[in-house]
Short mmCIF file of C-alpha atoms in Angstrom, two decimals:
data_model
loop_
_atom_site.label_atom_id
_atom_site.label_comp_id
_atom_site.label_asym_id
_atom_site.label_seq_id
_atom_site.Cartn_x
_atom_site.Cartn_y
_atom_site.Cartn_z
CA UNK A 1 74.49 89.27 110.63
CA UNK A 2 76.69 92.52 110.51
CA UNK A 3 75.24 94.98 107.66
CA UNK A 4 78.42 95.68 105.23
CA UNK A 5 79.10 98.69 103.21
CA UNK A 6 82.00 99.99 100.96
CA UNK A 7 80.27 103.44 100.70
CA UNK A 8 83.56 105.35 101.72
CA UNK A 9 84.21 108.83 100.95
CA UNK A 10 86.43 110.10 98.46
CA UNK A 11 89.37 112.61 99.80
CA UNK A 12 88.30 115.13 96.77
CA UNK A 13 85.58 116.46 95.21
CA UNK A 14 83.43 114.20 93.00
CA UNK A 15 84.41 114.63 89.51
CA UNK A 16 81.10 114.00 86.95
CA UNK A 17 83.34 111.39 84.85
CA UNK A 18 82.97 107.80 84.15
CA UNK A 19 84.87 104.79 82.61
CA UNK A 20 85.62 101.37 82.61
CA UNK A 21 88.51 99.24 83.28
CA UNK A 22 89.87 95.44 82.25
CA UNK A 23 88.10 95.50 79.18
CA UNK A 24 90.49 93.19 77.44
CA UNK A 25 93.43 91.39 79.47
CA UNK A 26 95.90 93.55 78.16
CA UNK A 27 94.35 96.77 79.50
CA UNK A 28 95.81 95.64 83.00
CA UNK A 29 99.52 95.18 83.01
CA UNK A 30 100.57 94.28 86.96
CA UNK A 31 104.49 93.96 87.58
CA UNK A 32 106.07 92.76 90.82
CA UNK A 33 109.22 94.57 91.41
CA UNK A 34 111.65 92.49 93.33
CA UNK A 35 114.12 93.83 95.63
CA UNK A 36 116.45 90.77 95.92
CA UNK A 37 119.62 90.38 93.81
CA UNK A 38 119.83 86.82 92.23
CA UNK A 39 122.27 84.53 92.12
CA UNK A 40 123.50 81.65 89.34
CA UNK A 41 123.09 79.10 91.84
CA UNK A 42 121.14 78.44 95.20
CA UNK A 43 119.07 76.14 97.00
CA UNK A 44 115.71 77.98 95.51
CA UNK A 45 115.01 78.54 91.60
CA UNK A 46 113.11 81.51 91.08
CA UNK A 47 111.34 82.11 88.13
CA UNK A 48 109.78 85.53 86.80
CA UNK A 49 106.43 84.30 84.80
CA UNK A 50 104.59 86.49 82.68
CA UNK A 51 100.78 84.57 82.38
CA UNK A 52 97.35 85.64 81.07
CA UNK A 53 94.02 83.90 81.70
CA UNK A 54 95.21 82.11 84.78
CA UNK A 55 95.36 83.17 88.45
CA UNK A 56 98.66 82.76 91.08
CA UNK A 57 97.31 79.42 93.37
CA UNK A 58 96.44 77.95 89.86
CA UNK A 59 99.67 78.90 88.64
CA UNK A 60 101.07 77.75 91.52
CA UNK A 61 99.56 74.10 91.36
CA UNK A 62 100.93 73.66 87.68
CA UNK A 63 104.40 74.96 89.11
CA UNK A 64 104.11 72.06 91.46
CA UNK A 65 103.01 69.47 89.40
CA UNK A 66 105.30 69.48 86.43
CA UNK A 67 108.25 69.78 89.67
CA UNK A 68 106.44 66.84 91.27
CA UNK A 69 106.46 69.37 94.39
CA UNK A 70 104.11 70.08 96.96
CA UNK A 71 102.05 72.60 96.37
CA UNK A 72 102.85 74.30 100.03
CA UNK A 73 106.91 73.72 98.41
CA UNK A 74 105.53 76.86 95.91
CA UNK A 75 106.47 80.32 97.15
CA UNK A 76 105.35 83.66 95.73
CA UNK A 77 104.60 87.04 96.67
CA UNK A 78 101.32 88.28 96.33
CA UNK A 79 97.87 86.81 94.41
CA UNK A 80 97.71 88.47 91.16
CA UNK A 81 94.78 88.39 88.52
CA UNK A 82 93.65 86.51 86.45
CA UNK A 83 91.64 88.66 84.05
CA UNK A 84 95.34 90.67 83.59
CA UNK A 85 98.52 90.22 82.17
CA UNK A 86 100.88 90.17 85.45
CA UNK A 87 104.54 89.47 85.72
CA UNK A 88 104.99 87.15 88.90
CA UNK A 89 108.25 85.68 90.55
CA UNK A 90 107.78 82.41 91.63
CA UNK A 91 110.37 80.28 93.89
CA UNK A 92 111.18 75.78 93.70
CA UNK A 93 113.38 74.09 96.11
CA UNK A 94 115.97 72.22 94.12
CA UNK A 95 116.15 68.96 95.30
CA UNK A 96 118.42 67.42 93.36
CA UNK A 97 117.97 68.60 89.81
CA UNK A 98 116.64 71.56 87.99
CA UNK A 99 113.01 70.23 87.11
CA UNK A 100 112.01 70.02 83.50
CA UNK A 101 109.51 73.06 83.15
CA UNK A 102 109.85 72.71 79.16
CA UNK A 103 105.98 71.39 78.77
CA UNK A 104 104.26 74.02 80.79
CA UNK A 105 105.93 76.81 79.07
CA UNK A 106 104.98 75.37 75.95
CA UNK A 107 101.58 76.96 76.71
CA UNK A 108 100.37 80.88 74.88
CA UNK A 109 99.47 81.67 78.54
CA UNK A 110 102.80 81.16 80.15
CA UNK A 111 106.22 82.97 79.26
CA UNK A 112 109.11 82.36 81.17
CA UNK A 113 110.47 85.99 81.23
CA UNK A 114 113.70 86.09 83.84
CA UNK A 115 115.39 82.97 86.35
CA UNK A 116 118.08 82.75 89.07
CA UNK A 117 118.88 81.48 92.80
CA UNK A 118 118.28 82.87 96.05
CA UNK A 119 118.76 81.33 99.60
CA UNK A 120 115.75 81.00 100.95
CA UNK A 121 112.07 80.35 99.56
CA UNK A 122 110.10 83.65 98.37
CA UNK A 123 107.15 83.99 100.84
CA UNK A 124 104.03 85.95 100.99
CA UNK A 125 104.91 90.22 101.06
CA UNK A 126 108.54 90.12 100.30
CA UNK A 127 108.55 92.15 97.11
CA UNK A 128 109.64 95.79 96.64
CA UNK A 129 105.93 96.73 95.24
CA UNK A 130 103.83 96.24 92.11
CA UNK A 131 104.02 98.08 88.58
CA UNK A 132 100.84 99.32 87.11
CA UNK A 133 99.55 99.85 83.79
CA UNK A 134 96.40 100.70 83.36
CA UNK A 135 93.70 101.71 80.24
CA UNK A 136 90.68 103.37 81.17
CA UNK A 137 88.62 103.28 78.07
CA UNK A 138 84.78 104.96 77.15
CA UNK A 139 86.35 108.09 79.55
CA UNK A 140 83.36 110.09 79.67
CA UNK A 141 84.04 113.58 81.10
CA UNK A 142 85.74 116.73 80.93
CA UNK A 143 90.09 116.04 80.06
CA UNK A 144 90.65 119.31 81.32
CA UNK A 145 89.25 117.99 85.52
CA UNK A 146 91.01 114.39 84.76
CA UNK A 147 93.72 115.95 84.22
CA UNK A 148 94.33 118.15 86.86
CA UNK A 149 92.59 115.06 89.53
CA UNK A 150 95.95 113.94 87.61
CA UNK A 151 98.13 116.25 89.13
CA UNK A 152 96.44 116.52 92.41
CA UNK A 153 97.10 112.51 93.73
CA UNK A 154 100.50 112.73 92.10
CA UNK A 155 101.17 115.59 93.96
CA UNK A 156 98.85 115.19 97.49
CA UNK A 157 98.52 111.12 97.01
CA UNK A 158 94.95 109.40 97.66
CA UNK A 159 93.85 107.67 100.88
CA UNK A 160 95.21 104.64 101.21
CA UNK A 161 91.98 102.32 100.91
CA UNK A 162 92.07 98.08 100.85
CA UNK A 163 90.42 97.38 97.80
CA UNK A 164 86.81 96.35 97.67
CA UNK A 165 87.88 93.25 96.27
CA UNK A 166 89.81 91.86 99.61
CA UNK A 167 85.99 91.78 101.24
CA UNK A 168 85.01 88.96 98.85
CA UNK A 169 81.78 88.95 96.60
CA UNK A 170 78.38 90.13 98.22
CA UNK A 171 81.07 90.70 101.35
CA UNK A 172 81.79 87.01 101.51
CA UNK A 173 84.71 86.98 103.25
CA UNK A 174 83.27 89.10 106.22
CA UNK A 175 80.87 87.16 106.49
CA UNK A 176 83.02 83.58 106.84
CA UNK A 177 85.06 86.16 109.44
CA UNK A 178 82.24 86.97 110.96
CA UNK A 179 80.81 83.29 111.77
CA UNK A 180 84.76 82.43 112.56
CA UNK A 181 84.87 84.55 115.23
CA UNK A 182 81.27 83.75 117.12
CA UNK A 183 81.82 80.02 116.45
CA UNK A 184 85.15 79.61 116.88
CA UNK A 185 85.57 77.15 114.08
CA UNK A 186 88.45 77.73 111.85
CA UNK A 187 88.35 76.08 108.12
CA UNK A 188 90.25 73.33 107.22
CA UNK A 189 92.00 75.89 104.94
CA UNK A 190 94.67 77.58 106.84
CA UNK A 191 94.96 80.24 103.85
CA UNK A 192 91.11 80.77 103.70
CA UNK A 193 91.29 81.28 107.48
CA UNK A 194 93.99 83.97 107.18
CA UNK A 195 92.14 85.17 104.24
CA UNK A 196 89.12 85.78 106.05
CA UNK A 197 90.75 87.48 109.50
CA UNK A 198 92.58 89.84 107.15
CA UNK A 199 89.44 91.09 105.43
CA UNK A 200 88.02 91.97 108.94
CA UNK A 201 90.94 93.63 109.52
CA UNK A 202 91.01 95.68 106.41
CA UNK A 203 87.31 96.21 106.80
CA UNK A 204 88.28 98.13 110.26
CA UNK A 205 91.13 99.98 109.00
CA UNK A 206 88.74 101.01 105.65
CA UNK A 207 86.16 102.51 108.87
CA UNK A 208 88.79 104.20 110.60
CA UNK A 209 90.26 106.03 107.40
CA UNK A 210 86.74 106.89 106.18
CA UNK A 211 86.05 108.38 109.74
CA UNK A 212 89.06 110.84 109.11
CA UNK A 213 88.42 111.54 105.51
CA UNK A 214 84.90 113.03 107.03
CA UNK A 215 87.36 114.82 109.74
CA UNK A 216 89.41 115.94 106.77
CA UNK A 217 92.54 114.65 108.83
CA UNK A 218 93.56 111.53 106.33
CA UNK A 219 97.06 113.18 105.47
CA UNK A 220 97.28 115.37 108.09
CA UNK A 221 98.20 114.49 111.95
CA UNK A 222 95.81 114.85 114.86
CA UNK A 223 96.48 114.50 118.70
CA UNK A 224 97.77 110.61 120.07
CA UNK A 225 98.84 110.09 116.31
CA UNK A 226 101.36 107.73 115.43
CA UNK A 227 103.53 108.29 112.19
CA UNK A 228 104.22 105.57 109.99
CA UNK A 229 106.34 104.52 106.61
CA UNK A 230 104.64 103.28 103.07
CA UNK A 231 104.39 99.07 103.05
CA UNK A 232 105.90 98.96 106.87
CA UNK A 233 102.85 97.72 109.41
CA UNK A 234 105.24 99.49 111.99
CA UNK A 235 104.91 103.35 113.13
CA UNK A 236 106.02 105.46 116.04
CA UNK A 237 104.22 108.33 118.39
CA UNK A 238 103.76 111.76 117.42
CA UNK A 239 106.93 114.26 119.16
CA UNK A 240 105.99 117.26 117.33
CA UNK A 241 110.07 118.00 116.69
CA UNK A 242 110.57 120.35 114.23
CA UNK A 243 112.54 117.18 112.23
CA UNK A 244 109.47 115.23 112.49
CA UNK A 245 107.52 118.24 110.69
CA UNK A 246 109.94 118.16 108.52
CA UNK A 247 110.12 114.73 107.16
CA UNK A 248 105.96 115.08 107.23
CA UNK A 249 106.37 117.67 104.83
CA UNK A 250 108.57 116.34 102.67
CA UNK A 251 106.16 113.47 102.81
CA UNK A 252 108.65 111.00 104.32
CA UNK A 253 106.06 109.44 106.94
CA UNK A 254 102.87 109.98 107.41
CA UNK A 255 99.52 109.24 109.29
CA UNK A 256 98.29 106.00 109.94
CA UNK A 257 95.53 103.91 111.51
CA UNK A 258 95.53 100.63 113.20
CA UNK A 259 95.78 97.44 111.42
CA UNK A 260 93.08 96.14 114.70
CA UNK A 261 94.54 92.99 116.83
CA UNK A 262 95.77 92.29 120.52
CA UNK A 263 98.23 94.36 122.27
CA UNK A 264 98.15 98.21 123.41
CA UNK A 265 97.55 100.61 120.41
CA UNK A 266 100.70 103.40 120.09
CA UNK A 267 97.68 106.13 119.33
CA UNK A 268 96.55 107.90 122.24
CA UNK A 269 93.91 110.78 122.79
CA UNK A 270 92.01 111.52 119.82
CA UNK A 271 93.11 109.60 117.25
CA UNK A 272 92.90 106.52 120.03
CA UNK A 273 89.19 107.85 120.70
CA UNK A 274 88.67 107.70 116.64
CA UNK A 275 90.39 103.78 116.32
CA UNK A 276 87.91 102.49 119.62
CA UNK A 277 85.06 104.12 118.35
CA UNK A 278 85.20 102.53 114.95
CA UNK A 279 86.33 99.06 116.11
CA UNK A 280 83.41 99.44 118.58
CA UNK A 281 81.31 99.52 115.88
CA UNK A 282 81.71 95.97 114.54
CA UNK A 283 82.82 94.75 118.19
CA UNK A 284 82.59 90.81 116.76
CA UNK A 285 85.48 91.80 114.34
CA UNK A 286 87.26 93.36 116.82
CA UNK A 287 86.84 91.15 119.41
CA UNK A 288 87.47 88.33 117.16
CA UNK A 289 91.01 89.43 115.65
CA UNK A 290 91.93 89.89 119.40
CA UNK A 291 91.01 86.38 120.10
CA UNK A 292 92.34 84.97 117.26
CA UNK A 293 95.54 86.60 118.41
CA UNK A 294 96.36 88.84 115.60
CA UNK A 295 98.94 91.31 116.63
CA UNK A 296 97.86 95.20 116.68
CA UNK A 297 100.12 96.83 114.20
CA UNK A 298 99.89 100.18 111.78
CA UNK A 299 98.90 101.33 108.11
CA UNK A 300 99.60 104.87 106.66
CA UNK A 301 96.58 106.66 105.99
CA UNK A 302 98.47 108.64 103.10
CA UNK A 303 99.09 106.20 99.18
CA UNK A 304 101.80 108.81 97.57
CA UNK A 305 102.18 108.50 93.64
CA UNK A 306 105.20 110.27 92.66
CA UNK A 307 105.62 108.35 89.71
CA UNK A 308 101.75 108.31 88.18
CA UNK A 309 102.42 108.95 84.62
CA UNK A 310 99.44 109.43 81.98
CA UNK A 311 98.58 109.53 78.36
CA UNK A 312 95.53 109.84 76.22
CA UNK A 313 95.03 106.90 73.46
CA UNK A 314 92.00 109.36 71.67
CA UNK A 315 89.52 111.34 73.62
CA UNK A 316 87.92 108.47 75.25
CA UNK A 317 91.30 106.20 76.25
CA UNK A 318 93.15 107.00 79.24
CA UNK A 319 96.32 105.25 79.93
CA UNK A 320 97.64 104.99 83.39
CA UNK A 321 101.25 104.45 85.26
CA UNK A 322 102.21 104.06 88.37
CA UNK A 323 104.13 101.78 90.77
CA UNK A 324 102.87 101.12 94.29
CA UNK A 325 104.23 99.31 97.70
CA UNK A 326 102.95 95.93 98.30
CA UNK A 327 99.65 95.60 99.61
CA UNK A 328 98.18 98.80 98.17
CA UNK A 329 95.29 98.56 95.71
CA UNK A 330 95.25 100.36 92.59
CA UNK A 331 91.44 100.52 92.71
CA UNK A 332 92.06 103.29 95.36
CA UNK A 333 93.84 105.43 92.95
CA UNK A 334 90.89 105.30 90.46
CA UNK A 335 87.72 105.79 92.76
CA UNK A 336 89.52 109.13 93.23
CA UNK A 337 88.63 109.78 89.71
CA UNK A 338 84.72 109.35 89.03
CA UNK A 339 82.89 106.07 89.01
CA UNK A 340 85.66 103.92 87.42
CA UNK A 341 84.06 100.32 86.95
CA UNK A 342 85.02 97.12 85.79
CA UNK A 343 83.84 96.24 81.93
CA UNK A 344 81.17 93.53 81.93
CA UNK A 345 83.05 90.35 81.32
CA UNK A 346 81.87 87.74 83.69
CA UNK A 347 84.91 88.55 85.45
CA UNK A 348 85.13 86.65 88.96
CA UNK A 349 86.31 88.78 91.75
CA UNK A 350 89.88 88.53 92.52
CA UNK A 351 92.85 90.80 93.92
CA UNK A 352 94.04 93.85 92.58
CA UNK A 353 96.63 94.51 95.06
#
């Protein structure tokens, strides 16, 4: 069995500060942002649920029981937490009638925030990003250095890291990959098998980004690279035009690194070296995603934050905002900080993308 690691460098300088996170529910605030326009009628209901204390498939179950659904009939975005206070959209086929929802709303850990129509059922990615906000409490270290690590990812951005949390607990996740791909034997599950391949994936891309972090080449382009957008899995080869210098600049696209799968990579030369070498190193991941016919596709390298906006509670309570493209992990933003950990609450592991 494949030894697993997280130990990933940072893109700057350690800072000599600690803190913790999630301490209380309301320390976490997650918002989807939707970019479809609702309607006052439609064959879909969806429903904008604020919830506490309960996670998105659980959620999603009590959706489909009080609508006498299936629970495959239940489409949302993204998993969200359930040690957090998230703001979710949800979509129902209407059948014939609106179904009653009256009882489950009832409940403290459900609010029913926002509802309309849209055509067709929301699935799995199609959201415009995710609101953030964030309190770091027991910040232990210099205000000044936060500060200005502050100013430096709003202003540079951080690498653009999957979160620790899509590997699973003690790497559990890799590890169901890993016996997927030498046996062959996919789980019942369908979601726990996509689950699984997507963590090896990630787990690839994490190794390819660390490699040029250590290059110092994470934001900036080497030879063979291949540009690519925030949230699109889609890039295109390097031209060197003085336009494409320019829109790299302005940071309109930047690097990327294979999302690892069938099919000819667009990166050539070095960069192409750097992606084989790394997927070379856990060849039953690679190998596997091939097999399993996952298609080859792109990640940027580069997490901007424009709009990270901060305050200070007292001299030991950070508060953090920030909005990020679906898919990207807040947790990346705060390893760039110190050792940021999560408080002590028996908390099981879950998303934080």
């Amino acid at each position: 069995m494949t030894d697993f690691t997280v130990n990933w460098p940072t893109a700057y300088p350690k800072l000599d500060v600690t803190a913790e996170f999630r301490t209380f529910d309301e320390d976490f605030l997650v918002s989807e942002i939707t970019n479809r326009k609702l309607h006052e009628s439609g064959p879909h209901l969806y429903l904008q649920i604020e919830k506490r204390g309960a996670n998105t498939q659980w959620l999603a179950r009590q959706l489909a029981n009080h609508a006498k659904l299936d629970l495959k009939d239940v489409g949302y975005a993204g998993l969200k937490d359930r040690h957090a206070v998230t703001r979710q959209w949800f979509s129902l086929p209407i059948k014939n009638t609106e179904p009653d929802l009256t009882h489950l709303f009832s409940k403290e850990e459900f609010t029913l925030l926002a509802k309309g129509y849209y055509g067709v059922k929301l699935k799995r990615g199609a959201l415009g990003g995710n609101a953030f906000r964030i309190v770091l409490r027991n910040v232990q270290g210099d205000q000044a250095s936060i500060n200005q690590r502050l100013e430096l990812i709003r202003n540079q951005g951080v690498p653009n890291y999957f979160g620790e949390q899509r590997f699973g607990h003690d790497f559990e996740n890799l590890k169901q990959a890993q016996h997927l791909f030498e046996t062959g034997k996919r789980p019942r599950n369908r979601q726990k098998a996509s689950m699984y391949m997507s963590a090896a994936r990630s787990y690839l891309f994490n190794n390819m980004l660390a490699k040029r972090i250590e290059e110092n080449c994470w934001d900036t382009p080497i030879n063979g690279e291949v540009f690519g957008f925030a949230g699109s899995l889609r890039g295109f080869i390097q031209e060197n035009t003085s336009e494409e210098r320019t829109r790299l600049r302005e940071q309109r696209i930047h690097p990327s690194c294979a999302l690892w799968g069938k099919g000819d990579s667009l990166s050539q030369t070095d960069l192409l070296a750097l992606e084989q070498e790394q997927a070379q190193r856990f060849p039953v991941l690679a190998a596997g995603l091939e097999k399993q016919g996952m298609k080859q596709e792109r990640r940027a390298t580069r997490m901007l934050l424009p709009d990270l906006f901060w305050h200070w509670l007292d001299d030991s309570t950070l508060v953090l905002r920030f909005n990020l493209a679906s898919g990207y992990f807040a947790t990346s933003v705060l390893r760039e900080l110190g050792v940021i950990t999560q408080a002590q609450r028996d908390i099981e592991n879950e998303s934080l993308e």
